[in-house]
Structure formats: structure tokens, C-alpha cells
Short mmCIF file of C-alpha atoms in Angstrom, two decimals:
data_model
loop_
_atom_site.label_atom_id
_atom_site.label_comp_id
_atom_site.label_asym_id
_atom_site.label_seq_id
_atom_site.Cartn_x
_atom_site.Cartn_y
_atom_site.Cartn_z
CA MET P 29 87.69 96.37 93.00
CA ASP P 30 86.97 96.39 89.08
CA ASN P 31 89.26 97.86 86.31
CA ALA P 32 86.44 100.76 85.69
CA ALA P 33 86.87 101.47 89.68
CA LEU P 34 90.12 101.06 89.65
CA ARG P 35 90.86 103.46 87.01
CA ASP P 36 88.60 106.04 88.67
CA ARG P 37 90.45 105.96 91.80
CA ILE P 38 93.73 106.27 90.20
CA ALA P 39 92.31 109.31 88.04
CA GLU P 40 91.40 111.00 91.57
CA THR P 41 95.06 110.01 93.69
CA ARG P 42 97.59 110.06 90.70
CA LEU P 43 100.08 107.94 93.36
CA VAL P 44 100.46 104.34 93.61
CA ALA P 45 103.01 103.53 96.48
CA ILE P 46 104.95 100.02 95.80
CA ILE P 47 105.88 98.11 98.96
CA ARG P 48 108.85 95.60 98.17
CA GLY P 49 109.43 94.51 101.91
CA THR P 50 111.29 91.89 103.44
CA ASP P 51 109.79 91.61 106.89
CA VAL P 52 105.81 90.87 107.26
CA ASP P 53 105.26 92.82 110.41
CA GLN P 54 107.38 96.12 108.69
CA THR P 55 105.84 95.88 105.73
CA VAL P 56 102.28 95.74 107.49
CA GLN P 57 103.90 99.02 109.57
CA ALA P 58 105.14 100.81 106.28
CA ALA P 59 101.84 100.46 104.78
CA LEU P 60 99.86 101.99 107.82
CA THR P 61 102.61 104.79 107.80
CA LEU P 62 101.87 105.52 104.29
CA ILE P 63 97.98 105.70 104.69
CA GLY P 64 98.27 107.72 107.38
CA ALA P 65 100.48 110.19 105.57
CA GLY P 66 97.62 110.30 102.86
CA VAL P 67 99.16 107.71 100.39
CA THR P 68 95.59 105.76 100.43
CA THR P 69 96.85 103.33 96.82
CA LEU P 70 99.30 101.03 97.37
CA GLU P 71 100.58 97.79 96.44
CA ILE P 72 102.66 94.83 98.48
CA THR P 73 104.73 92.80 96.43
CA LEU P 74 104.60 89.09 96.14
CA THR P 75 108.56 88.92 96.70
CA LEU P 76 107.82 89.31 100.08
CA ALA P 77 107.88 85.75 101.98
CA GLU P 78 104.26 85.40 103.39
CA ALA P 79 103.36 88.58 101.47
CA GLU P 80 99.06 87.28 101.76
CA GLN P 81 99.57 87.72 105.50
CA ALA P 82 100.88 91.39 105.08
CA ILE P 83 98.24 91.86 102.70
CA ALA P 84 94.99 90.51 104.69
CA GLN P 85 96.72 92.28 107.74
CA VAL P 86 96.71 95.92 105.71
CA VAL P 87 93.36 95.45 104.48
CA GLN P 88 91.84 94.26 108.12
CA ASP P 89 93.65 97.35 109.87
CA ALA P 90 93.46 100.18 107.18
CA PRO P 91 90.92 102.82 107.54
CA ALA P 92 87.94 103.21 105.16
CA GLY P 93 89.21 104.66 101.66
CA ALA P 94 92.55 102.65 101.65
CA LEU P 95 93.08 100.62 98.10
CA ILE P 96 95.67 97.46 98.92
CA GLY P 97 96.86 95.73 95.75
CA ALA P 98 99.42 92.98 94.98
CA GLY P 99 102.39 93.63 93.32
CA THR P 100 104.99 91.15 90.89
CA VAL P 101 101.78 88.99 90.31
CA LEU P 102 102.92 86.69 87.44
CA SER P 103 100.72 83.94 87.20
CA GLU P 104 97.07 82.97 87.39
CA SER P 105 97.59 81.14 90.86
CA ASP P 106 99.07 84.35 91.91
CA VAL P 107 96.03 86.17 91.12
CA ASP P 108 93.90 83.79 93.15
CA ARG P 109 96.01 84.03 96.47
CA SER P 110 96.26 87.46 96.21
CA MET P 111 92.47 88.12 95.79
CA THR P 112 91.83 85.42 98.70
CA ALA P 113 94.40 87.62 100.94
CA GLY P 114 92.06 90.48 100.31
CA ALA P 115 94.00 92.24 97.68
CA GLN P 116 91.56 94.69 95.65
CA PHE P 117 93.99 95.21 92.49
CA ILE P 118 97.22 93.47 91.27
CA VAL P 119 100.06 94.64 89.45
CA THR P 120 102.30 92.98 86.96
CA PRO P 121 105.98 93.79 85.86
CA THR P 122 104.83 92.50 81.93
CA LEU P 123 101.88 91.28 79.94
CA THR P 124 102.06 87.84 81.74
CA ALA P 125 99.50 85.46 81.82
CA SER P 126 98.13 86.92 84.89
CA VAL P 127 96.64 90.22 83.29
CA ALA P 128 94.14 88.28 81.13
CA TYR P 129 93.16 85.77 84.16
CA ALA P 130 92.61 89.07 86.39
CA VAL P 131 90.51 90.72 83.90
CA ARG P 132 88.09 87.94 83.40
CA SER P 133 87.98 87.50 87.13
CA GLY P 134 86.91 91.10 87.62
CA ILE P 135 89.79 92.24 89.39
CA GLY P 136 91.74 95.69 88.30
CA VAL P 137 94.79 95.21 87.03
CA LEU P 138 98.03 97.67 86.00
CA PRO P 139 100.38 95.53 83.97
CA GLY P 140 103.88 96.40 83.30
CA VAL P 141 104.77 97.56 79.65
CA PHE P 142 107.49 99.33 77.85
CA THR P 143 107.01 99.79 74.02
CA PRO P 144 104.23 101.44 72.03
CA THR P 145 103.28 98.01 71.15
CA GLU P 146 102.86 96.63 74.54
CA VAL P 147 100.94 100.12 75.89
CA GLN P 148 98.29 99.18 73.01
CA GLN P 149 97.99 95.72 73.77
CA GLY P 150 97.85 96.43 77.62
CA MET P 151 94.95 98.60 76.96
CA ASP P 152 93.25 96.52 74.65
CA SER P 153 92.94 94.00 77.16
CA GLY P 154 90.67 96.31 79.02
CA VAL P 155 93.09 96.97 82.08
CA ALA P 156 92.66 100.47 84.55
CA ALA P 157 95.83 101.44 83.37
CA VAL P 158 99.44 100.23 82.04
CA LYS P 159 102.78 100.57 84.13
CA LEU P 160 105.53 101.97 82.13
CA PHE P 161 108.67 99.90 83.28
CA PRO P 162 111.46 100.60 84.16
CA ALA P 163 110.21 104.37 83.25
CA ALA P 164 113.74 106.06 84.41
CA SER P 165 115.23 104.49 81.53
CA LEU P 166 113.07 106.03 79.04
CA GLY P 167 111.91 108.86 80.80
CA PRO P 168 109.07 111.84 80.58
CA GLY P 169 110.10 112.54 76.87
CA PHE P 170 109.21 108.71 75.69
CA LEU P 171 106.02 108.92 77.75
CA ARG P 172 105.00 112.06 75.66
CA ALA P 173 106.18 110.64 72.27
CA VAL P 174 104.14 107.70 72.82
CA ARG P 175 100.93 109.55 73.95
CA ASP P 176 101.03 111.59 70.34
CA PRO P 177 99.37 108.13 68.92
CA PHE P 178 97.67 107.03 71.90
CA PRO P 179 96.45 110.36 73.31
CA ASP P 180 93.78 107.92 75.68
CA ALA P 181 96.15 105.60 77.12
CA ARG P 182 96.36 106.02 80.45
CA ILE P 183 100.08 105.60 81.10
CA ILE P 184 101.55 105.18 84.76
CA PRO P 185 105.47 105.46 84.79
CA VAL P 186 107.22 103.16 87.77
CA GLY P 187 110.64 102.27 88.08
CA GLY P 188 113.25 104.94 89.55
CA VAL P 189 110.79 108.11 89.38
CA GLY P 190 111.85 110.12 92.00
CA LEU P 191 110.14 113.30 93.88
CA GLU P 192 111.75 115.81 91.59
CA ALA P 193 110.53 113.74 88.14
CA ILE P 194 106.58 113.86 89.32
CA PRO P 195 105.78 117.19 87.71
CA SER P 196 107.43 116.47 84.40
CA TYR P 197 105.93 112.93 83.95
CA LEU P 198 102.24 114.30 85.00
CA ALA P 199 103.21 117.21 82.52
CA ALA P 200 103.99 114.70 80.14
CA GLY P 201 100.48 113.05 80.32
CA ALA P 202 101.20 110.17 82.89
CA PHE P 203 97.71 108.99 84.53
CA GLY P 204 99.69 109.22 87.77
CA VAL P 205 103.20 107.93 88.90
CA GLY P 206 104.08 104.40 90.44
CA ILE P 207 106.70 105.30 93.42
CA GLY P 208 109.07 102.64 95.35
CA GLY P 209 111.91 103.03 96.73
CA PRO P 210 112.48 106.93 96.60
CA LEU P 211 109.22 106.93 98.58
CA VAL P 212 109.30 103.46 101.07
CA GLY P 213 113.10 103.79 101.26
CA ASP P 214 114.04 101.06 104.11
CA ALA P 215 110.85 101.42 105.80
CA ALA P 216 109.63 97.93 105.07
CA GLN P 217 112.89 96.28 106.13
CA PRO P 218 113.55 95.55 109.66
CA GLY P 219 114.70 98.41 111.80
CA GLY P 220 113.47 100.76 109.16
CA ASP P 221 112.47 104.24 109.91
CA LEU P 222 108.70 104.79 109.77
CA LYS P 223 109.10 108.81 110.91
CA ALA P 224 111.17 109.05 107.96
CA LEU P 225 108.53 107.40 105.66
CA ALA P 226 106.08 109.56 106.95
CA VAL P 227 108.23 112.82 105.98
CA ARG P 228 108.63 111.65 102.40
CA ALA P 229 105.23 110.46 102.10
CA ALA P 230 103.69 113.77 102.59
CA ALA P 231 105.99 115.31 100.11
CA PHE P 232 105.37 113.20 97.64
CA VAL P 233 101.44 113.63 98.13
CA ALA P 234 101.99 117.13 97.93
CA ALA P 235 104.08 117.21 94.73
CA THR P 236 101.49 114.60 93.09
CA ALA P 237 98.48 116.87 94.13
CA ALA P 238 100.61 119.97 92.63
CA GLY P 239 101.39 118.51 89.37
CA VAL P 240 97.89 117.78 88.26
CA ARG P 241 96.40 121.29 89.20
#
């Protein structure tokens, strides 16, 4: 999926789940549980050992319409192995060399940014959107202020964004929200509670949908 298509997809769903698991099988089950609960855009981070195996399995088992990405993609080789595994987009924590390489390779990318300068640099590189990370240390007020000089910037707050904060971020002009721990919880760990994950996922989907009406 290229950056234009990824941009359009996030504009529709407004919610990206972040799975930072420690077990391949549990990560796969968490991803499929999220998709079944309506969270159809998600990333599996490369911090998981054998993350490529998890990505490939989810891509194979997910229903049509699900969008599976790779997260914590730090290098050009990370981009290559993510694409080989079947990842349809990539996410980075910073403006690393992997960003420009991914753009050149035709795969959608959400790079991490923290300052107004990085927001501009990220958007100028032609990416689908930028990931404001860690957003909790800045808050919705920062996002609103940044969008004053950059009204067309597509910014996705990530990092400590809880269920109750979603309306504030969307009202401040967030293009979408990226949710990790507050959504996934222990579900991608051995013995994680998938039933509780499904309940949380439904609540996050509802909150995101309500915030963009």
C-alpha cells in the first residue's frame, strides 16, 4: 500500500492499533481479535522476536480489508524484511533512514516526530501522515497549536493516548490516533486476556467513531 492509499485508509478508520508483543502466537491471536472487534488497521512491532513470522501469519489469516503494518522499523533492511513478510505499511519512532527508503520503495509510512520542525520535515517527505510520539508528554493543546501554522498536516498522536483522551485529540485536529498499551494491554503476552481485549477494542472503535462525527 502506497502513501496515498494509506492516507485514505486512516482518514476512514482514524484508529491504528499497536501490538508490541513478546510471543508470536499470542501476538497473532491478539491481532485477529482486534480485527474481529473492528480495529482493522494495526501494526506489529519489530521488537518482537520473529516479528516477520507474526506479520506473515496475520496477513494470511486476516479477512479482506484488514491492513497489517510493521512498527519500530529503524533501517532500510527492516523495511525490506517487513515487506517480505507481507507488511502493507511501516511505522517508525523517528525520522530514520527507513522513512525515505520506504517512500522510494512505494510502501506507506508513518514516521515518528516530536517537534514542529520534524512535523514539517515528515510531511515534506511525502508520507501518509506523521506520528506525534510520545504524545502524552505534549497533549492535545500542543497538537492544536502545531496545526495553526500547519493546518494541512496529518498528525497521529501515539504514546499514552487512553480511551478518555481520544475526543480531545480528535477535536484538536488529530488525523487519527495510535493506541498501544491502553488498548492491547496484556493480550499479546503469554496468557493474555483476549476476551478483555475484544471489549476494549469495541470501546476504542466507538470512541474514535464518535469523535469524528
